[in-house]
Amino acid sequence: MFLCLYVLRSDSPLGAEVWLGQCTWLYEIGASLAQSGNSAKERAAEAAALLLIRKGNRTSMAQQAGTRNRPLSPHLQIWRWGPGMVSSILHRATGVGASVGILVLLWWLGALISGPEAYADFTAAATHPIGIIVLVGVSYSVIAHTITGIRHFVLDTGAGYELGQNKLWANISTVAGVVLTVLFWAVLLLR
């Protein structure tokens, strides 16, 4: 039997709000009070008093946590930026950029299917300076996400966690994303 919530409203004669959690002992208290023959208000007051007595004997999780020597959660103000951290954050950011690239790809396919006028509109948008920036960003996102994804895959096998190797491959994957994007656009524009 579960009793999830029992509230004595502040406008009631008892004037208190009491939270009764999901406990078997609450059922036992309720069963014994129901047999007492008292009125509902008296039974509620007795239940609240028993709850406060019972609650006073427990220590909260916050009190227990304060007595233990537990580490703080790390955050960017504590940690120094390192190549592994940069590579991991870039992997997440380029994943978002690659998702935007899917929308651009769908727009291109839709324009291709819709006919010459729609394709001309897409071409005009894609060849605009802002369109070129978007396409370069999308291509960087796809290339860099793939490279850092391979790095993460290798890390998932348990390899590459030594500090020197981790820094080396993080730097290589970050630089390789930029270099391969430049090569991709060089081949595309110089043909």
PDB file of C-alpha atoms in Angstrom:
ATOM      1  CA  MET A   1       0.000   0.000   0.000  1.00  0.00           C
ATOM      2  CA  PHE A   2       1.434   3.388  -0.977  1.00  0.00           C
ATOM      3  CA  LEU A   3       0.405   6.739   0.381  1.00  0.00           C
ATOM      4  CA  CYS A   4       2.002   9.332  -1.859  1.00  0.00           C
ATOM      5  CA  LEU A   5       0.828  12.680  -0.593  1.00  0.00           C
ATOM      6  CA  TYR A   6      -1.184  13.878   2.370  1.00  0.00           C
ATOM      7  CA  VAL A   7      -1.487  17.611   2.858  1.00  0.00           C
ATOM      8  CA  LEU A   8      -3.079  19.500   5.700  1.00  0.00           C
ATOM      9  CA  ARG A   9      -3.757  22.884   4.147  1.00  0.00           C
ATOM     10  CA  SER A  10      -2.624  26.042   5.877  1.00  0.00           C
ATOM     11  CA  ASP A  11      -6.258  27.172   6.118  1.00  0.00           C
ATOM     12  CA  SER A  12      -7.182  24.050   8.096  1.00  0.00           C
ATOM     13  CA  PRO A  13      -7.486  24.203  11.898  1.00  0.00           C
ATOM     14  CA  LEU A  14      -4.183  22.353  12.195  1.00  0.00           C
ATOM     15  CA  GLY A  15      -2.420  25.093  10.195  1.00  0.00           C
ATOM     16  CA  ALA A  16       0.447  22.992   8.809  1.00  0.00           C
ATOM     17  CA  GLU A  17       1.428  21.327   5.594  1.00  0.00           C
ATOM     18  CA  VAL A  18       2.788  17.830   5.953  1.00  0.00           C
ATOM     19  CA  TRP A  19       4.374  15.712   3.244  1.00  0.00           C
ATOM     20  CA  LEU A  20       4.059  11.996   3.776  1.00  0.00           C
ATOM     21  CA  GLY A  21       6.252   9.977   1.455  1.00  0.00           C
ATOM     22  CA  GLN A  22       5.930   6.539   0.017  1.00  0.00           C
ATOM     23  CA  CYS A  23       6.621   4.310   3.019  1.00  0.00           C
ATOM     24  CA  THR A  24       5.139   1.153   4.459  1.00  0.00           C
ATOM     25  CA  TRP A  25       5.252   2.581   7.980  1.00  0.00           C
ATOM     26  CA  LEU A  26       2.759   5.254   6.849  1.00  0.00           C
ATOM     27  CA  TYR A  27       0.307   2.530   6.016  1.00  0.00           C
ATOM     28  CA  GLU A  28       0.839   1.028   9.468  1.00  0.00           C
ATOM     29  CA  ILE A  29       0.269   4.425  11.111  1.00  0.00           C
ATOM     30  CA  GLY A  30      -2.869   4.996   9.035  1.00  0.00           C
ATOM     31  CA  ALA A  31      -4.223   1.539   9.816  1.00  0.00           C
ATOM     32  CA  SER A  32      -3.686   1.930  13.556  1.00  0.00           C
ATOM     33  CA  LEU A  33      -5.191   5.420  13.600  1.00  0.00           C
ATOM     34  CA  ALA A  34      -8.208   4.311  11.596  1.00  0.00           C
ATOM     35  CA  GLN A  35      -8.995   1.762  14.304  1.00  0.00           C
ATOM     36  CA  SER A  36      -8.693   4.354  17.087  1.00  0.00           C
ATOM     37  CA  GLY A  37     -12.224   5.710  16.553  1.00  0.00           C
ATOM     38  CA  ASN A  38     -11.116   9.365  16.588  1.00  0.00           C
ATOM     39  CA  SER A  39     -12.399  11.980  14.133  1.00  0.00           C
ATOM     40  CA  ALA A  40     -10.647  12.572  10.823  1.00  0.00           C
ATOM     41  CA  LYS A  41      -9.048  15.809  12.094  1.00  0.00           C
ATOM     42  CA  GLU A  42      -7.742  14.104  15.220  1.00  0.00           C
ATOM     43  CA  ARG A  43      -6.356  11.194  13.185  1.00  0.00           C
ATOM     44  CA  ALA A  44      -4.664  13.668  10.828  1.00  0.00           C
ATOM     45  CA  ALA A  45      -3.083  15.528  13.752  1.00  0.00           C
ATOM     46  CA  GLU A  46      -1.848  12.256  15.258  1.00  0.00           C
ATOM     47  CA  ALA A  47      -0.425  11.189  11.883  1.00  0.00           C
ATOM     48  CA  ALA A  48       1.354  14.521  11.499  1.00  0.00           C
ATOM     49  CA  ALA A  49       2.805  14.257  15.010  1.00  0.00           C
ATOM     50  CA  LEU A  50       3.952  10.677  14.403  1.00  0.00           C
ATOM     51  CA  LEU A  51       5.480  11.719  11.104  1.00  0.00           C
ATOM     52  CA  LEU A  52       7.414  14.572  12.701  1.00  0.00           C
ATOM     53  CA  ILE A  53       8.701  12.235  15.410  1.00  0.00           C
ATOM     54  CA  ARG A  54       9.671   9.658  12.795  1.00  0.00           C
ATOM     55  CA  LYS A  55      11.226  12.312  10.553  1.00  0.00           C
ATOM     56  CA  GLY A  56      13.287  13.673  13.443  1.00  0.00           C
ATOM     57  CA  ASN A  57      15.080  10.346  13.807  1.00  0.00           C
ATOM     58  CA  ARG A  58      16.347  10.326  10.217  1.00  0.00           C
ATOM     59  CA  THR A  59      19.214  12.241   8.687  1.00  0.00           C
ATOM     60  CA  SER A  60      18.680  13.792   5.306  1.00  0.00           C
ATOM     61  CA  MET A  61      20.836  13.013   2.284  1.00  0.00           C
ATOM     62  CA  ALA A  62      22.180  16.566   2.418  1.00  0.00           C
ATOM     63  CA  GLN A  63      23.288  16.066   6.023  1.00  0.00           C
ATOM     64  CA  GLN A  64      24.939  12.766   5.144  1.00  0.00           C
ATOM     65  CA  ALA A  65      26.701  14.310   2.140  1.00  0.00           C
ATOM     66  CA  GLY A  66      28.055  17.116   4.300  1.00  0.00           C
ATOM     67  CA  THR A  67      29.743  14.657   6.649  1.00  0.00           C
ATOM     68  CA  ARG A  68      31.582  12.835   3.860  1.00  0.00           C
ATOM     69  CA  ASN A  69      34.580  14.198   2.022  1.00  0.00           C
ATOM     70  CA  ARG A  70      33.176  14.173  -1.509  1.00  0.00           C
ATOM     71  CA  PRO A  71      34.759  15.766  -4.596  1.00  0.00           C
ATOM     72  CA  LEU A  72      33.100  18.646  -6.366  1.00  0.00           C
ATOM     73  CA  SER A  73      31.864  18.238  -9.908  1.00  0.00           C
ATOM     74  CA  PRO A  74      34.489  19.639 -12.259  1.00  0.00           C
ATOM     75  CA  HIS A  75      33.571  22.522 -14.516  1.00  0.00           C
ATOM     76  CA  LEU A  76      35.326  24.816 -16.948  1.00  0.00           C
ATOM     77  CA  GLN A  77      36.476  27.224 -14.251  1.00  0.00           C
ATOM     78  CA  ILE A  78      38.450  24.491 -12.488  1.00  0.00           C
ATOM     79  CA  TRP A  79      39.892  22.564 -15.423  1.00  0.00           C
ATOM     80  CA  ARG A  80      42.515  24.013 -17.737  1.00  0.00           C
ATOM     81  CA  TRP A  81      41.692  23.681 -21.393  1.00  0.00           C
ATOM     82  CA  GLY A  82      43.560  20.834 -23.018  1.00  0.00           C
ATOM     83  CA  PRO A  83      43.593  19.280 -26.481  1.00  0.00           C
ATOM     84  CA  GLY A  84      41.364  16.386 -25.424  1.00  0.00           C
ATOM     85  CA  MET A  85      38.768  18.755 -24.001  1.00  0.00           C
ATOM     86  CA  VAL A  86      38.807  20.930 -27.127  1.00  0.00           C
ATOM     87  CA  SER A  87      38.516  17.892 -29.397  1.00  0.00           C
ATOM     88  CA  SER A  88      35.610  16.471 -27.412  1.00  0.00           C
ATOM     89  CA  ILE A  89      33.703  19.767 -27.359  1.00  0.00           C
ATOM     90  CA  LEU A  90      34.363  20.279 -31.090  1.00  0.00           C
ATOM     91  CA  HIS A  91      32.997  16.788 -31.703  1.00  0.00           C
ATOM     92  CA  ARG A  92      29.703  17.771 -30.095  1.00  0.00           C
ATOM     93  CA  ALA A  93      29.552  21.154 -31.843  1.00  0.00           C
ATOM     94  CA  THR A  94      30.340  19.676 -35.250  1.00  0.00           C
ATOM     95  CA  GLY A  95      27.617  17.094 -34.692  1.00  0.00           C
ATOM     96  CA  VAL A  96      25.136  19.961 -34.446  1.00  0.00           C
ATOM     97  CA  GLY A  97      26.671  21.569 -37.554  1.00  0.00           C
ATOM     98  CA  ALA A  98      26.385  18.283 -39.460  1.00  0.00           C
ATOM     99  CA  SER A  99      22.696  18.165 -38.515  1.00  0.00           C
ATOM    100  CA  VAL A 100      22.261  21.619 -40.050  1.00  0.00           C
ATOM    101  CA  GLY A 101      24.042  20.226 -43.100  1.00  0.00           C
ATOM    102  CA  ILE A 102      21.314  17.624 -43.470  1.00  0.00           C
ATOM    103  CA  LEU A 103      18.784  20.447 -43.785  1.00  0.00           C
ATOM    104  CA  VAL A 104      20.919  22.111 -46.487  1.00  0.00           C
ATOM    105  CA  LEU A 105      21.200  18.764 -48.278  1.00  0.00           C
ATOM    106  CA  LEU A 106      17.417  18.297 -48.140  1.00  0.00           C
ATOM    107  CA  TRP A 107      16.937  21.810 -49.511  1.00  0.00           C
ATOM    108  CA  TRP A 108      19.327  21.005 -52.376  1.00  0.00           C
ATOM    109  CA  LEU A 109      17.546  17.707 -53.156  1.00  0.00           C
ATOM    110  CA  GLY A 110      14.156  19.405 -53.036  1.00  0.00           C
ATOM    111  CA  ALA A 111      15.373  22.124 -55.386  1.00  0.00           C
ATOM    112  CA  LEU A 112      16.846  19.505 -57.711  1.00  0.00           C
ATOM    113  CA  ILE A 113      13.534  17.665 -57.925  1.00  0.00           C
ATOM    114  CA  SER A 114      11.364  20.793 -58.136  1.00  0.00           C
ATOM    115  CA  GLY A 115      12.773  22.047 -61.388  1.00  0.00           C
ATOM    116  CA  PRO A 116      15.086  24.664 -62.903  1.00  0.00           C
ATOM    117  CA  GLU A 117      13.566  27.682 -61.136  1.00  0.00           C
ATOM    118  CA  ALA A 118      13.854  26.162 -57.647  1.00  0.00           C
ATOM    119  CA  TYR A 119      17.370  24.965 -58.417  1.00  0.00           C
ATOM    120  CA  ALA A 120      18.318  28.452 -59.617  1.00  0.00           C
ATOM    121  CA  ASP A 121      17.040  29.866 -56.304  1.00  0.00           C
ATOM    122  CA  PHE A 122      19.132  27.356 -54.357  1.00  0.00           C
ATOM    123  CA  THR A 123      22.194  28.090 -56.498  1.00  0.00           C
ATOM    124  CA  ALA A 124      21.757  31.824 -55.920  1.00  0.00           C
ATOM    125  CA  ALA A 125      21.582  31.293 -52.155  1.00  0.00           C
ATOM    126  CA  ALA A 126      24.512  28.844 -52.128  1.00  0.00           C
ATOM    127  CA  THR A 127      26.785  31.105 -54.170  1.00  0.00           C
ATOM    128  CA  HIS A 128      26.039  34.165 -52.045  1.00  0.00           C
ATOM    129  CA  PRO A 129      28.922  34.929 -49.629  1.00  0.00           C
ATOM    130  CA  ILE A 130      26.799  33.914 -46.615  1.00  0.00           C
ATOM    131  CA  GLY A 131      25.797  30.734 -48.452  1.00  0.00           C
ATOM    132  CA  ILE A 132      29.440  29.912 -49.099  1.00  0.00           C
ATOM    133  CA  ILE A 133      30.245  30.433 -45.414  1.00  0.00           C
ATOM    134  CA  VAL A 134      27.390  28.092 -44.483  1.00  0.00           C
ATOM    135  CA  LEU A 135      28.570  25.442 -46.959  1.00  0.00           C
ATOM    136  CA  VAL A 136      32.174  25.677 -45.733  1.00  0.00           C
ATOM    137  CA  GLY A 137      30.936  25.405 -42.148  1.00  0.00           C
ATOM    138  CA  VAL A 138      28.776  22.408 -42.964  1.00  0.00           C
ATOM    139  CA  SER A 139      31.600  20.662 -44.811  1.00  0.00           C
ATOM    140  CA  TYR A 140      33.975  21.373 -41.903  1.00  0.00           C
ATOM    141  CA  SER A 141      31.363  20.004 -39.495  1.00  0.00           C
ATOM    142  CA  VAL A 142      30.941  16.761 -41.416  1.00  0.00           C
ATOM    143  CA  ILE A 143      34.696  16.230 -41.938  1.00  0.00           C
ATOM    144  CA  ALA A 144      35.760  17.181 -38.395  1.00  0.00           C
ATOM    145  CA  HIS A 145      32.904  15.196 -36.812  1.00  0.00           C
ATOM    146  CA  THR A 146      33.964  12.134 -38.776  1.00  0.00           C
ATOM    147  CA  ILE A 147      37.614  12.471 -37.747  1.00  0.00           C
ATOM    148  CA  THR A 148      36.890  13.129 -34.063  1.00  0.00           C
ATOM    149  CA  GLY A 149      34.313  10.336 -34.203  1.00  0.00           C
ATOM    150  CA  ILE A 150      37.064   7.947 -35.278  1.00  0.00           C
ATOM    151  CA  ARG A 151      39.187   9.241 -32.383  1.00  0.00           C
ATOM    152  CA  HIS A 152      36.324   8.635 -29.952  1.00  0.00           C
ATOM    153  CA  PHE A 153      35.825   5.152 -31.403  1.00  0.00           C
ATOM    154  CA  VAL A 154      39.478   4.325 -30.735  1.00  0.00           C
ATOM    155  CA  LEU A 155      39.137   5.715 -27.201  1.00  0.00           C
ATOM    156  CA  ASP A 156      36.048   3.523 -26.697  1.00  0.00           C
ATOM    157  CA  THR A 157      38.222   0.466 -27.344  1.00  0.00           C
ATOM    158  CA  GLY A 158      40.357   1.500 -24.375  1.00  0.00           C
ATOM    159  CA  ALA A 159      43.356   2.660 -26.387  1.00  0.00           C
ATOM    160  CA  GLY A 160      44.856   6.132 -26.430  1.00  0.00           C
ATOM    161  CA  TYR A 161      44.200   7.185 -22.849  1.00  0.00           C
ATOM    162  CA  GLU A 162      47.865   7.711 -22.037  1.00  0.00           C
ATOM    163  CA  LEU A 163      48.360  11.446 -21.573  1.00  0.00           C
ATOM    164  CA  GLY A 164      50.903  11.884 -24.376  1.00  0.00           C
ATOM    165  CA  GLN A 165      48.929   9.837 -26.906  1.00  0.00           C
ATOM    166  CA  ASN A 166      45.657  11.481 -25.962  1.00  0.00           C
ATOM    167  CA  LYS A 167      47.088  14.972 -26.491  1.00  0.00           C
ATOM    168  CA  LEU A 168      48.747  13.934 -29.749  1.00  0.00           C
ATOM    169  CA  TRP A 169      45.640  12.397 -31.318  1.00  0.00           C
ATOM    170  CA  ALA A 170      43.421  15.210 -30.061  1.00  0.00           C
ATOM    171  CA  ASN A 171      45.691  17.749 -31.759  1.00  0.00           C
ATOM    172  CA  ILE A 172      45.935  15.655 -34.930  1.00  0.00           C
ATOM    173  CA  SER A 173      42.158  15.209 -35.183  1.00  0.00           C
ATOM    174  CA  THR A 174      41.506  18.924 -34.604  1.00  0.00           C
ATOM    175  CA  VAL A 175      44.080  20.061 -37.189  1.00  0.00           C
ATOM    176  CA  ALA A 176      43.110  17.328 -39.656  1.00  0.00           C
ATOM    177  CA  GLY A 177      39.524  18.613 -39.731  1.00  0.00           C
ATOM    178  CA  VAL A 178      40.707  22.051 -40.797  1.00  0.00           C
ATOM    179  CA  VAL A 179      43.299  20.739 -43.293  1.00  0.00           C
ATOM    180  CA  LEU A 180      40.907  18.301 -44.967  1.00  0.00           C
ATOM    181  CA  THR A 181      38.218  20.995 -45.240  1.00  0.00           C
ATOM    182  CA  VAL A 182      40.697  23.350 -46.935  1.00  0.00           C
ATOM    183  CA  LEU A 183      41.759  20.543 -49.295  1.00  0.00           C
ATOM    184  CA  PHE A 184      38.128  19.702 -50.070  1.00  0.00           C
ATOM    185  CA  TRP A 185      37.313  23.309 -51.002  1.00  0.00           C
ATOM    186  CA  ALA A 186      40.587  23.723 -52.911  1.00  0.00           C
ATOM    187  CA  VAL A 187      39.737  20.725 -55.089  1.00  0.00           C
ATOM    188  CA  LEU A 188      36.157  21.935 -55.484  1.00  0.00           C
ATOM    189  CA  LEU A 189      37.086  25.484 -56.481  1.00  0.00           C
ATOM    190  CA  LEU A 190      40.177  24.724 -58.590  1.00  0.00           C
ATOM    191  CA  ARG A 191      38.663  22.150 -60.920  1.00  0.00           C
TER     192      ARG A 191
END
